[in-house]
Amino acid sequence: MKADSIYIHHFTPVLNALCQRYKQVDFDDILDAVHDAFEASLSFEGQILQPGAWLYRVAERKLLHFLRKRNIPHLPPDPSGHKADEDDVTLTLLDFLLNIETKDRNRLALALFYVGGLSRKEIASALKIQPENVKKILQRSTGILRESYNRDLAPKVPKASSQLLQFLYLLFNEGYKRTDAKEALSEHMCFVAIKYAQYIEPNPETYALLALMHFHLARFPARLNNGVFVPLPEQDRTLYDKPLIQQGYFYLRQAGRSTHHYFLLALISAIHSSSPTFADTDWQKITVLYSKIKHLSHELQLNYYIAKSHISNPEECLDFILTFPPSLSSISAAAYLYERLRNYVSAISKYKEASNYTENPADLRFFEKKILYLNEKINPTLLNHKL
């Protein structure tokens, strides 16, 4: 099991079990011991057969070592302490974090860190803030987390609030394409987001989000080739997971008809997942659906102009994209349109620029491959000369 999977599955249950077992011990000491145990697990990635039990034992040993080293008296373990169901504990903590009295952004940051297992850099990317701001939010969070474990939080099914759905959407997106990790994507993280979405109280927005995630996940088998991202026009659609697409349509039917952005995004993803070829894509319908989404984020605005470029003048769409603040998405979109317009020199320049905005290995290999391919377009003898 990989490090992010271990964190998502076991951080909250291990912390909860130790808090229940050592009720008289200061929460900060328990939290430090659990963090140290997770850091220790990185040296044994892929070698731990039972991560939950291993982490609990290591964290408990470290906790007792802390206490002995500082001569802090502590009572024996509470015999009434017990390990609750892992999912119940995690969902209860998630519900608590998303309902504390603070800014929406802070709630999401805490949930993505303590429940989602995202790094500070990944949280910053998801929330469009600086990593230093995430660090400050987390530094002030220990008291909030302590309060959750000092209270008797009864397990319950979380309500499908906009904050909870946004948390699940951000967690899924990070799995769909990693920001700060050695791996290009995390199918496991996406499945965790789906699992939590299936636990919460159902409503049309939840069903729409589940449909969206299933349609996206269905394309996973075609998105990577030898560690390089495969762009949508080049994906082998015979590799798409048909049962996941069918499940997506099931949830779409459950959602009914809506103008909520998750529903509209699910319809767009359904078109991409179900079109036999890239050329068969109904760009007119996709463009209309994007135009119906209120308050489009920069990412979705870029998607809108890319879609629109397939049914109108791509040069006009490129002009709009070039006004966006520089980011991996905006620069990559510009490179894509320059390539379609056969302005290969500008496309190469943009692909080189985009490589400075990512650490994802599949992105970097994709940009390298594109630059080599376009250089050959400019000078067909260049590739043979290099070889």
mmCIF file of C-alpha atoms in Angstrom:
data_model
loop_
_atom_site.group_PDB
_atom_site.id
_atom_site.type_symbol
_atom_site.label_atom_id
_atom_site.label_comp_id
_atom_site.label_asym_id
_atom_site.label_seq_id
_atom_site.Cartn_x
_atom_site.Cartn_y
_atom_site.Cartn_z
ATOM 1 C CA MET A 1 0.000 0.000 0.000
ATOM 2 C CA LYS A 2 1.360 3.439 -0.961
ATOM 3 C CA ALA A 3 2.016 6.235 1.509
ATOM 4 C CA ASP A 4 -1.001 8.379 0.588
ATOM 5 C CA SER A 5 -3.301 5.334 0.764
ATOM 6 C CA ILE A 6 -1.974 4.437 4.215
ATOM 7 C CA TYR A 7 -2.554 7.989 5.455
ATOM 8 C CA ILE A 8 -6.097 8.237 4.114
ATOM 9 C CA HIS A 9 -7.089 4.855 5.538
ATOM 10 C CA HIS A 10 -5.328 4.842 8.890
ATOM 11 C CA PHE A 11 -4.437 8.309 10.247
ATOM 12 C CA THR A 12 -7.808 9.079 11.837
ATOM 13 C CA PRO A 13 -8.516 5.543 13.152
ATOM 14 C CA VAL A 14 -5.029 5.214 14.714
ATOM 15 C CA LEU A 15 -5.257 8.665 16.298
ATOM 16 C CA ASN A 16 -8.747 7.888 17.594
ATOM 17 C CA ALA A 17 -7.720 4.496 19.018
ATOM 18 C CA LEU A 18 -4.791 5.994 20.941
ATOM 19 C CA CYS A 19 -6.931 8.850 22.257
ATOM 20 C CA GLN A 20 -9.494 6.331 23.489
ATOM 21 C CA ARG A 21 -6.845 4.084 25.054
ATOM 22 C CA TYR A 22 -4.795 6.853 26.691
ATOM 23 C CA LYS A 23 -7.508 9.286 27.734
ATOM 24 C CA GLN A 24 -5.356 10.928 30.428
ATOM 25 C CA VAL A 25 -2.457 11.722 28.074
ATOM 26 C CA ASP A 26 -2.129 15.144 26.476
ATOM 27 C CA PHE A 27 -3.574 15.184 22.959
ATOM 28 C CA ASP A 28 -0.519 16.962 21.493
ATOM 29 C CA ASP A 29 1.759 14.115 22.632
ATOM 30 C CA ILE A 30 -0.510 11.545 20.978
ATOM 31 C CA LEU A 31 -0.693 13.571 17.762
ATOM 32 C CA ASP A 32 3.125 13.894 17.638
ATOM 33 C CA ALA A 33 3.526 10.145 18.146
ATOM 34 C CA VAL A 34 1.099 9.353 15.309
ATOM 35 C CA HIS A 35 2.827 11.778 12.932
ATOM 36 C CA ASP A 36 6.201 10.220 13.792
ATOM 37 C CA ALA A 37 4.814 6.750 13.116
ATOM 38 C CA PHE A 38 3.599 7.806 9.679
ATOM 39 C CA GLU A 39 6.978 9.339 8.877
ATOM 40 C CA ALA A 40 8.639 6.082 9.926
ATOM 41 C CA SER A 41 6.325 4.136 7.604
ATOM 42 C CA LEU A 42 7.761 5.947 4.567
ATOM 43 C CA SER A 43 10.972 3.934 4.948
ATOM 44 C CA PHE A 44 8.979 0.700 4.612
ATOM 45 C CA GLU A 45 6.615 1.649 1.789
ATOM 46 C CA GLY A 46 5.167 -1.455 0.189
ATOM 47 C CA GLN A 47 6.594 -3.751 2.877
ATOM 48 C CA ILE A 48 3.995 -3.335 5.655
ATOM 49 C CA LEU A 49 1.408 -6.100 5.437
ATOM 50 C CA GLN A 50 -0.988 -4.716 8.077
ATOM 51 C CA PRO A 51 -0.504 -0.918 8.058
ATOM 52 C CA GLY A 52 -3.154 -0.124 10.682
ATOM 53 C CA ALA A 53 -1.778 -2.509 13.288
ATOM 54 C CA TRP A 54 1.836 -1.578 12.472
ATOM 55 C CA LEU A 55 1.155 2.153 12.770
ATOM 56 C CA TYR A 56 -0.730 1.706 16.019
ATOM 57 C CA ARG A 57 2.093 -0.303 17.612
ATOM 58 C CA VAL A 58 4.796 2.138 16.446
ATOM 59 C CA ALA A 59 2.796 5.193 17.526
ATOM 60 C CA GLU A 60 2.090 3.644 20.936
ATOM 61 C CA ARG A 61 5.772 2.832 21.476
ATOM 62 C CA LYS A 62 6.781 6.360 20.478
ATOM 63 C CA LEU A 63 4.142 7.844 22.771
ATOM 64 C CA LEU A 64 5.340 5.827 25.759
ATOM 65 C CA HIS A 65 8.945 6.732 24.911
ATOM 66 C CA PHE A 66 8.024 10.452 24.871
ATOM 67 C CA LEU A 67 6.368 10.162 28.253
ATOM 68 C CA ARG A 68 9.217 8.217 29.891
ATOM 69 C CA LYS A 69 11.888 10.491 28.443
ATOM 70 C CA ARG A 70 10.230 13.585 29.895
ATOM 71 C CA ASN A 71 9.243 11.903 33.146
ATOM 72 C CA ILE A 72 5.588 12.605 32.479
ATOM 73 C CA PRO A 73 3.377 10.409 34.637
ATOM 74 C CA HIS A 74 0.611 8.607 32.835
ATOM 75 C CA LEU A 75 -2.083 6.187 33.820
ATOM 76 C CA PRO A 76 -2.262 2.657 32.387
ATOM 77 C CA PRO A 77 -4.263 2.243 29.177
ATOM 78 C CA ASP A 78 -8.005 2.664 29.662
ATOM 79 C CA PRO A 79 -9.474 -0.855 29.423
ATOM 80 C CA SER A 80 -12.707 0.617 28.062
ATOM 81 C CA GLY A 81 -10.865 2.087 25.089
ATOM 82 C CA HIS A 82 -11.807 0.375 21.869
ATOM 83 C CA LYS A 83 -11.228 0.760 18.165
ATOM 84 C CA ALA A 84 -14.347 1.971 16.411
ATOM 85 C CA ASP A 85 -15.145 1.217 12.810
ATOM 86 C CA GLU A 86 -12.544 3.035 10.674
ATOM 87 C CA ASP A 87 -15.015 4.557 8.234
ATOM 88 C CA ASP A 88 -17.338 5.707 11.048
ATOM 89 C CA VAL A 89 -14.442 7.431 12.816
ATOM 90 C CA THR A 90 -13.198 9.084 9.624
ATOM 91 C CA LEU A 91 -16.630 10.311 8.537
ATOM 92 C CA THR A 92 -17.375 11.614 12.034
ATOM 93 C CA LEU A 93 -14.131 13.604 12.092
ATOM 94 C CA LEU A 94 -14.812 14.851 8.559
ATOM 95 C CA ASP A 95 -18.275 16.046 9.568
ATOM 96 C CA PHE A 96 -16.798 17.806 12.613
ATOM 97 C CA LEU A 97 -14.024 19.560 10.649
ATOM 98 C CA LEU A 98 -16.420 20.794 7.980
ATOM 99 C CA ASN A 99 -18.760 22.328 10.580
ATOM 100 C CA ILE A 100 -16.347 24.197 12.850
ATOM 101 C CA GLU A 101 -16.674 27.980 13.092
ATOM 102 C CA THR A 102 -14.013 29.283 10.744
ATOM 103 C CA LYS A 103 -13.639 30.269 7.089
ATOM 104 C CA ASP A 104 -14.785 27.805 4.427
ATOM 105 C CA ARG A 105 -11.248 27.677 3.052
ATOM 106 C CA ASN A 106 -9.823 26.757 6.461
ATOM 107 C CA ARG A 107 -12.364 23.980 6.969
ATOM 108 C CA LEU A 108 -11.500 22.474 3.610
ATOM 109 C CA ALA A 109 -7.772 22.730 4.288
ATOM 110 C CA LEU A 110 -8.138 20.877 7.600
ATOM 111 C CA ALA A 111 -10.324 18.169 6.063
ATOM 112 C CA LEU A 112 -8.007 17.674 3.087
ATOM 113 C CA PHE A 113 -5.008 17.347 5.416
ATOM 114 C CA TYR A 114 -6.377 15.231 8.274
ATOM 115 C CA VAL A 115 -8.880 13.119 6.340
ATOM 116 C CA GLY A 116 -7.727 13.353 2.725
ATOM 117 C CA GLY A 117 -4.028 12.955 3.508
ATOM 118 C CA LEU A 118 -2.993 15.702 1.064
ATOM 119 C CA SER A 119 0.302 17.537 1.455
ATOM 120 C CA ARG A 120 0.446 21.276 2.052
ATOM 121 C CA LYS A 121 1.457 21.827 -1.570
ATOM 122 C CA GLU A 122 -1.465 19.730 -2.814
ATOM 123 C CA ILE A 123 -3.903 21.602 -0.564
ATOM 124 C CA ALA A 124 -2.539 24.930 -1.787
ATOM 125 C CA SER A 125 -3.059 23.824 -5.382
ATOM 126 C CA ALA A 126 -6.600 22.605 -4.677
ATOM 127 C CA LEU A 127 -7.652 25.795 -2.855
ATOM 128 C CA LYS A 128 -5.644 28.200 -5.063
ATOM 129 C CA ILE A 129 -3.707 29.663 -2.135
ATOM 130 C CA GLN A 130 -0.037 29.827 -1.180
ATOM 131 C CA PRO A 131 1.556 26.839 0.648
ATOM 132 C CA GLU A 132 2.637 29.235 3.412
ATOM 133 C CA ASN A 133 -1.022 30.045 4.076
ATOM 134 C CA VAL A 134 -1.816 26.337 4.348
ATOM 135 C CA LYS A 135 1.030 25.954 6.834
ATOM 136 C CA LYS A 136 -0.433 28.717 9.019
ATOM 137 C CA ILE A 137 -3.916 27.170 8.896
ATOM 138 C CA LEU A 138 -2.563 23.786 9.984
ATOM 139 C CA GLN A 139 -0.370 25.274 12.716
ATOM 140 C CA ARG A 140 -3.457 26.807 14.286
ATOM 141 C CA SER A 141 -5.458 23.596 13.905
ATOM 142 C CA THR A 142 -4.121 21.467 16.764
ATOM 143 C CA GLY A 143 -6.559 23.006 19.246
ATOM 144 C CA ILE A 144 -9.449 22.360 16.871
ATOM 145 C CA LEU A 145 -8.434 18.731 16.403
ATOM 146 C CA ARG A 146 -7.957 18.329 20.170
ATOM 147 C CA GLU A 147 -11.513 19.565 20.714
ATOM 148 C CA SER A 148 -12.869 16.894 18.383
ATOM 149 C CA TYR A 149 -11.228 14.170 20.455
ATOM 150 C CA ASN A 150 -12.193 15.707 23.792
ATOM 151 C CA ARG A 151 -15.837 15.600 22.789
ATOM 152 C CA ASP A 152 -17.975 12.507 22.579
ATOM 153 C CA LEU A 153 -18.660 12.584 18.865
ATOM 154 C CA ALA A 154 -21.258 9.951 18.075
ATOM 155 C CA PRO A 155 -20.923 8.359 14.631
ATOM 156 C CA LYS A 156 -23.459 9.673 12.174
ATOM 157 C CA VAL A 157 -24.139 9.878 8.472
ATOM 158 C CA PRO A 158 -22.879 13.291 7.276
ATOM 159 C CA LYS A 159 -25.333 15.510 5.437
ATOM 160 C CA ALA A 160 -24.523 16.345 1.826
ATOM 161 C CA SER A 161 -23.508 19.955 2.472
ATOM 162 C CA SER A 162 -21.837 22.028 -0.251
ATOM 163 C CA GLN A 163 -18.614 21.933 1.811
ATOM 164 C CA LEU A 164 -18.644 18.145 2.029
ATOM 165 C CA LEU A 165 -19.292 17.743 -1.696
ATOM 166 C CA GLN A 166 -16.525 20.224 -2.463
ATOM 167 C CA PHE A 167 -14.148 18.267 -0.222
ATOM 168 C CA LEU A 168 -14.960 15.055 -2.106
ATOM 169 C CA TYR A 169 -14.586 16.819 -5.464
ATOM 170 C CA LEU A 170 -11.172 18.244 -4.513
ATOM 171 C CA LEU A 171 -9.991 14.905 -3.118
ATOM 172 C CA PHE A 172 -11.062 13.124 -6.304
ATOM 173 C CA ASN A 173 -9.364 15.742 -8.491
ATOM 174 C CA GLU A 174 -6.082 15.318 -6.638
ATOM 175 C CA GLY A 175 -6.271 11.593 -7.277
ATOM 176 C CA TYR A 176 -7.197 12.203 -10.913
ATOM 177 C CA LYS A 177 -3.925 14.075 -11.390
ATOM 178 C CA ARG A 178 -1.370 14.366 -8.598
ATOM 179 C CA THR A 179 0.237 17.708 -7.765
ATOM 180 C CA ASP A 180 3.052 16.805 -5.383
ATOM 181 C CA ALA A 181 3.832 13.119 -5.714
ATOM 182 C CA LYS A 182 6.050 10.663 -7.546
ATOM 183 C CA GLU A 183 3.036 8.982 -9.088
ATOM 184 C CA ALA A 184 1.077 10.592 -11.908
ATOM 185 C CA LEU A 185 -2.357 9.757 -10.534
ATOM 186 C CA SER A 186 -3.972 7.864 -7.663
ATOM 187 C CA GLU A 187 -6.853 5.610 -8.565
ATOM 188 C CA HIS A 188 -7.085 4.653 -4.896
ATOM 189 C CA MET A 189 -7.661 8.267 -3.820
ATOM 190 C CA CYS A 190 -10.448 8.556 -6.394
ATOM 191 C CA PHE A 191 -12.119 5.396 -5.102
ATOM 192 C CA VAL A 192 -11.890 6.719 -1.518
ATOM 193 C CA ALA A 193 -13.717 9.897 -2.598
ATOM 194 C CA ILE A 194 -16.390 7.754 -4.253
ATOM 195 C CA LYS A 195 -16.699 5.548 -1.164
ATOM 196 C CA TYR A 196 -17.265 8.538 1.126
ATOM 197 C CA ALA A 197 -19.783 10.005 -1.337
ATOM 198 C CA GLN A 198 -21.743 6.739 -1.221
ATOM 199 C CA TYR A 199 -21.899 6.918 2.602
ATOM 200 C CA ILE A 200 -23.439 10.381 2.913
ATOM 201 C CA GLU A 201 -27.111 11.180 2.751
ATOM 202 C CA PRO A 202 -28.233 10.911 -0.884
ATOM 203 C CA ASN A 203 -29.638 13.867 -2.773
ATOM 204 C CA PRO A 204 -29.533 15.020 -6.422
ATOM 205 C CA GLU A 205 -26.211 16.867 -5.997
ATOM 206 C CA THR A 206 -24.561 13.816 -4.407
ATOM 207 C CA TYR A 207 -25.790 11.598 -7.235
ATOM 208 C CA ALA A 208 -24.539 14.108 -9.810
ATOM 209 C CA LEU A 209 -21.091 14.180 -8.181
ATOM 210 C CA LEU A 210 -21.005 10.376 -8.090
ATOM 211 C CA ALA A 211 -21.892 10.293 -11.798
ATOM 212 C CA LEU A 212 -19.127 12.776 -12.587
ATOM 213 C CA MET A 213 -16.529 10.778 -10.643
ATOM 214 C CA HIS A 214 -17.517 7.485 -12.276
ATOM 215 C CA PHE A 215 -17.312 8.937 -15.797
ATOM 216 C CA HIS A 216 -13.875 10.401 -15.037
ATOM 217 C CA LEU A 217 -12.621 7.213 -13.435
ATOM 218 C CA ALA A 218 -13.776 5.160 -16.436
ATOM 219 C CA ARG A 219 -11.111 6.894 -18.583
ATOM 220 C CA PHE A 220 -8.213 5.990 -16.262
ATOM 221 C CA PRO A 221 -7.024 2.932 -18.258
ATOM 222 C CA ALA A 222 -6.429 5.125 -21.334
ATOM 223 C CA ARG A 223 -4.852 8.142 -19.640
ATOM 224 C CA LEU A 224 -1.311 6.793 -19.202
ATOM 225 C CA ASN A 225 1.036 5.015 -21.599
ATOM 226 C CA ASN A 226 4.486 4.047 -20.318
ATOM 227 C CA GLY A 227 4.327 6.759 -17.688
ATOM 228 C CA VAL A 228 3.279 9.517 -20.106
ATOM 229 C CA PHE A 229 -0.101 11.245 -20.021
ATOM 230 C CA VAL A 230 -2.165 10.542 -23.128
ATOM 231 C CA PRO A 231 -4.236 13.601 -24.170
ATOM 232 C CA LEU A 232 -7.934 13.122 -24.856
ATOM 233 C CA PRO A 233 -7.613 13.221 -28.700
ATOM 234 C CA GLU A 234 -5.131 10.322 -28.614
ATOM 235 C CA GLN A 235 -6.753 8.057 -26.015
ATOM 236 C CA ASP A 236 -7.696 4.505 -26.964
ATOM 237 C CA ARG A 237 -11.380 4.540 -26.105
ATOM 238 C CA THR A 238 -11.649 0.774 -26.247
ATOM 239 C CA LEU A 239 -9.772 0.858 -22.916
ATOM 240 C CA TYR A 240 -12.475 2.900 -21.186
ATOM 241 C CA ASP A 241 -14.111 0.996 -18.321
ATOM 242 C CA LYS A 242 -17.633 0.261 -19.600
ATOM 243 C CA PRO A 243 -19.107 -0.849 -16.224
ATOM 244 C CA LEU A 244 -17.968 2.411 -14.626
ATOM 245 C CA ILE A 245 -19.592 4.360 -17.473
ATOM 246 C CA GLN A 246 -22.831 2.428 -16.930
ATOM 247 C CA GLN A 247 -22.616 3.192 -13.202
ATOM 248 C CA GLY A 248 -22.139 6.853 -14.075
ATOM 249 C CA TYR A 249 -25.346 6.846 -16.106
ATOM 250 C CA PHE A 250 -27.157 5.134 -13.222
ATOM 251 C CA TYR A 251 -26.222 7.970 -10.849
ATOM 252 C CA LEU A 252 -27.028 10.543 -13.537
ATOM 253 C CA ARG A 253 -30.569 9.172 -13.768
ATOM 254 C CA GLN A 254 -30.859 9.255 -9.985
ATOM 255 C CA ALA A 255 -29.848 12.923 -10.008
ATOM 256 C CA GLY A 256 -32.768 13.863 -12.253
ATOM 257 C CA ARG A 257 -32.506 17.156 -14.101
ATOM 258 C CA SER A 258 -30.601 20.026 -12.558
ATOM 259 C CA THR A 259 -28.626 23.182 -13.311
ATOM 260 C CA HIS A 260 -26.169 22.431 -10.499
ATOM 261 C CA HIS A 261 -22.580 22.507 -11.727
ATOM 262 C CA TYR A 262 -21.870 18.885 -10.708
ATOM 263 C CA PHE A 263 -24.795 17.751 -12.850
ATOM 264 C CA LEU A 264 -23.669 19.837 -15.841
ATOM 265 C CA LEU A 265 -20.072 18.628 -15.451
ATOM 266 C CA ALA A 266 -21.319 15.047 -15.271
ATOM 267 C CA LEU A 267 -23.194 15.529 -18.562
ATOM 268 C CA ILE A 268 -20.005 16.874 -20.160
ATOM 269 C CA SER A 269 -17.965 13.949 -18.862
ATOM 270 C CA ALA A 270 -20.645 11.537 -20.090
ATOM 271 C CA ILE A 271 -20.252 12.935 -23.617
ATOM 272 C CA HIS A 272 -16.471 12.491 -23.506
ATOM 273 C CA SER A 273 -16.740 8.967 -22.066
ATOM 274 C CA SER A 274 -19.378 7.785 -24.535
ATOM 275 C CA SER A 275 -18.169 9.318 -27.810
ATOM 276 C CA PRO A 276 -16.786 6.480 -29.981
ATOM 277 C CA THR A 277 -13.927 8.689 -31.199
ATOM 278 C CA PHE A 278 -12.581 12.153 -30.477
ATOM 279 C CA ALA A 279 -13.937 13.316 -33.848
ATOM 280 C CA ASP A 280 -17.443 12.202 -32.787
ATOM 281 C CA THR A 281 -17.440 14.489 -29.731
ATOM 282 C CA ASP A 282 -20.449 16.815 -29.627
ATOM 283 C CA TRP A 283 -18.519 20.031 -28.957
ATOM 284 C CA GLN A 284 -21.585 22.167 -29.571
ATOM 285 C CA LYS A 285 -23.437 20.502 -26.708
ATOM 286 C CA ILE A 286 -20.366 20.626 -24.453
ATOM 287 C CA THR A 287 -19.912 24.341 -25.092
ATOM 288 C CA VAL A 288 -23.570 25.000 -24.242
ATOM 289 C CA LEU A 289 -23.278 22.995 -21.017
ATOM 290 C CA TYR A 290 -20.188 24.924 -19.914
ATOM 291 C CA SER A 291 -21.981 28.210 -20.629
ATOM 292 C CA LYS A 292 -24.781 27.189 -18.228
ATOM 293 C CA ILE A 293 -22.424 26.753 -15.258
ATOM 294 C CA LYS A 294 -22.536 29.746 -12.954
ATOM 295 C CA HIS A 295 -19.278 31.228 -11.648
ATOM 296 C CA LEU A 296 -16.892 29.228 -13.827
ATOM 297 C CA SER A 297 -13.491 28.709 -12.228
ATOM 298 C CA HIS A 298 -10.376 29.495 -14.283
ATOM 299 C CA GLU A 299 -9.978 25.773 -15.007
ATOM 300 C CA LEU A 300 -13.539 25.450 -16.317
ATOM 301 C CA GLN A 301 -13.257 28.668 -18.312
ATOM 302 C CA LEU A 302 -10.211 27.204 -20.046
ATOM 303 C CA ASN A 303 -12.176 24.027 -20.776
ATOM 304 C CA TYR A 304 -14.976 26.160 -22.212
ATOM 305 C CA TYR A 305 -12.634 27.953 -24.636
ATOM 306 C CA ILE A 306 -10.968 24.703 -25.660
ATOM 307 C CA ALA A 307 -14.400 23.209 -26.401
ATOM 308 C CA LYS A 308 -15.470 26.355 -28.220
ATOM 309 C CA SER A 309 -12.312 26.273 -30.356
ATOM 310 C CA HIS A 310 -13.614 23.061 -31.973
ATOM 311 C CA ILE A 311 -16.753 24.787 -33.282
ATOM 312 C CA SER A 312 -15.497 28.346 -33.888
ATOM 313 C CA ASN A 313 -12.346 30.306 -34.657
ATOM 314 C CA PRO A 314 -9.538 28.774 -32.550
ATOM 315 C CA GLU A 315 -7.471 31.959 -32.876
ATOM 316 C CA GLU A 316 -10.133 33.950 -31.027
ATOM 317 C CA CYS A 317 -10.247 31.321 -28.300
ATOM 318 C CA LEU A 318 -6.459 31.418 -28.027
ATOM 319 C CA ASP A 319 -6.583 35.200 -27.600
ATOM 320 C CA PHE A 320 -8.881 34.757 -24.598
ATOM 321 C CA ILE A 321 -6.711 32.002 -23.106
ATOM 322 C CA LEU A 322 -3.590 34.164 -23.374
ATOM 323 C CA THR A 323 -5.219 36.704 -21.028
ATOM 324 C CA PHE A 324 -5.397 34.145 -18.192
ATOM 325 C CA PRO A 325 -2.882 34.258 -15.332
ATOM 326 C CA PRO A 326 -0.001 31.860 -15.986
ATOM 327 C CA SER A 327 -0.635 28.356 -14.635
ATOM 328 C CA LEU A 328 -0.066 24.802 -15.774
ATOM 329 C CA SER A 329 -3.596 24.638 -17.207
ATOM 330 C CA SER A 330 -3.596 27.989 -19.022
ATOM 331 C CA ILE A 331 -0.130 27.538 -20.534
ATOM 332 C CA SER A 332 -0.887 23.956 -21.605
ATOM 333 C CA ALA A 333 -4.158 25.110 -23.189
ATOM 334 C CA ALA A 334 -2.307 27.804 -25.132
ATOM 335 C CA ALA A 335 0.281 25.254 -26.283
ATOM 336 C CA TYR A 336 -2.486 22.929 -27.463
ATOM 337 C CA LEU A 337 -4.147 25.666 -29.547
ATOM 338 C CA TYR A 338 -0.846 26.885 -30.981
ATOM 339 C CA GLU A 339 -0.182 23.301 -32.068
ATOM 340 C CA ARG A 340 -3.607 23.008 -33.689
ATOM 341 C CA LEU A 341 -2.953 26.285 -35.512
ATOM 342 C CA ARG A 342 0.394 24.835 -36.683
ATOM 343 C CA ASN A 343 2.345 27.550 -34.948
ATOM 344 C CA TYR A 344 4.848 24.968 -33.763
ATOM 345 C CA VAL A 345 7.489 27.415 -32.559
ATOM 346 C CA SER A 346 5.033 29.068 -30.158
ATOM 347 C CA ALA A 347 3.645 25.682 -29.131
ATOM 348 C CA ILE A 348 7.145 24.457 -28.210
ATOM 349 C CA SER A 349 7.754 27.636 -26.235
ATOM 350 C CA LYS A 350 4.534 27.123 -24.274
ATOM 351 C CA TYR A 351 5.194 23.438 -23.600
ATOM 352 C CA LYS A 352 8.629 24.369 -22.245
ATOM 353 C CA GLU A 353 7.047 27.055 -20.077
ATOM 354 C CA ALA A 354 4.383 24.625 -18.810
ATOM 355 C CA SER A 355 7.056 22.199 -17.614
ATOM 356 C CA ASN A 356 8.093 24.816 -15.044
ATOM 357 C CA TYR A 357 4.644 24.640 -13.436
ATOM 358 C CA THR A 358 4.490 20.934 -12.607
ATOM 359 C CA GLU A 359 6.343 18.204 -10.748
ATOM 360 C CA ASN A 360 4.081 15.450 -12.018
ATOM 361 C CA PRO A 361 6.377 12.969 -13.831
ATOM 362 C CA ALA A 362 3.753 12.083 -16.441
ATOM 363 C CA ASP A 363 3.304 15.781 -17.272
ATOM 364 C CA LEU A 364 7.034 16.316 -17.671
ATOM 365 C CA ARG A 365 7.401 13.267 -19.936
ATOM 366 C CA PHE A 366 4.409 14.414 -21.989
ATOM 367 C CA PHE A 367 5.915 17.880 -22.527
ATOM 368 C CA GLU A 368 9.281 16.363 -23.480
ATOM 369 C CA LYS A 369 7.566 14.092 -25.988
ATOM 370 C CA LYS A 370 5.557 16.987 -27.453
ATOM 371 C CA ILE A 371 8.620 19.215 -27.822
ATOM 372 C CA LEU A 372 10.538 16.449 -29.597
ATOM 373 C CA TYR A 373 7.576 15.736 -31.883
ATOM 374 C CA LEU A 374 7.070 19.414 -32.799
ATOM 375 C CA ASN A 375 10.774 19.982 -33.369
ATOM 376 C CA GLU A 376 10.622 17.146 -35.877
ATOM 377 C CA LYS A 377 7.628 18.862 -37.514
ATOM 378 C CA ILE A 378 9.696 22.002 -37.920
ATOM 379 C CA ASN A 379 12.791 20.131 -39.068
ATOM 380 C CA PRO A 380 12.128 16.501 -40.062
ATOM 381 C CA THR A 381 15.869 15.719 -40.078
ATOM 382 C CA LEU A 382 16.323 16.903 -36.489
ATOM 383 C CA LEU A 383 15.185 13.685 -34.807
ATOM 384 C CA ASN A 384 17.454 11.455 -36.919
ATOM 385 C CA HIS A 385 20.327 13.851 -36.340
ATOM 386 C CA LYS A 386 19.862 13.598 -32.550
ATOM 387 C CA LEU A 387 19.684 9.809 -32.709
#
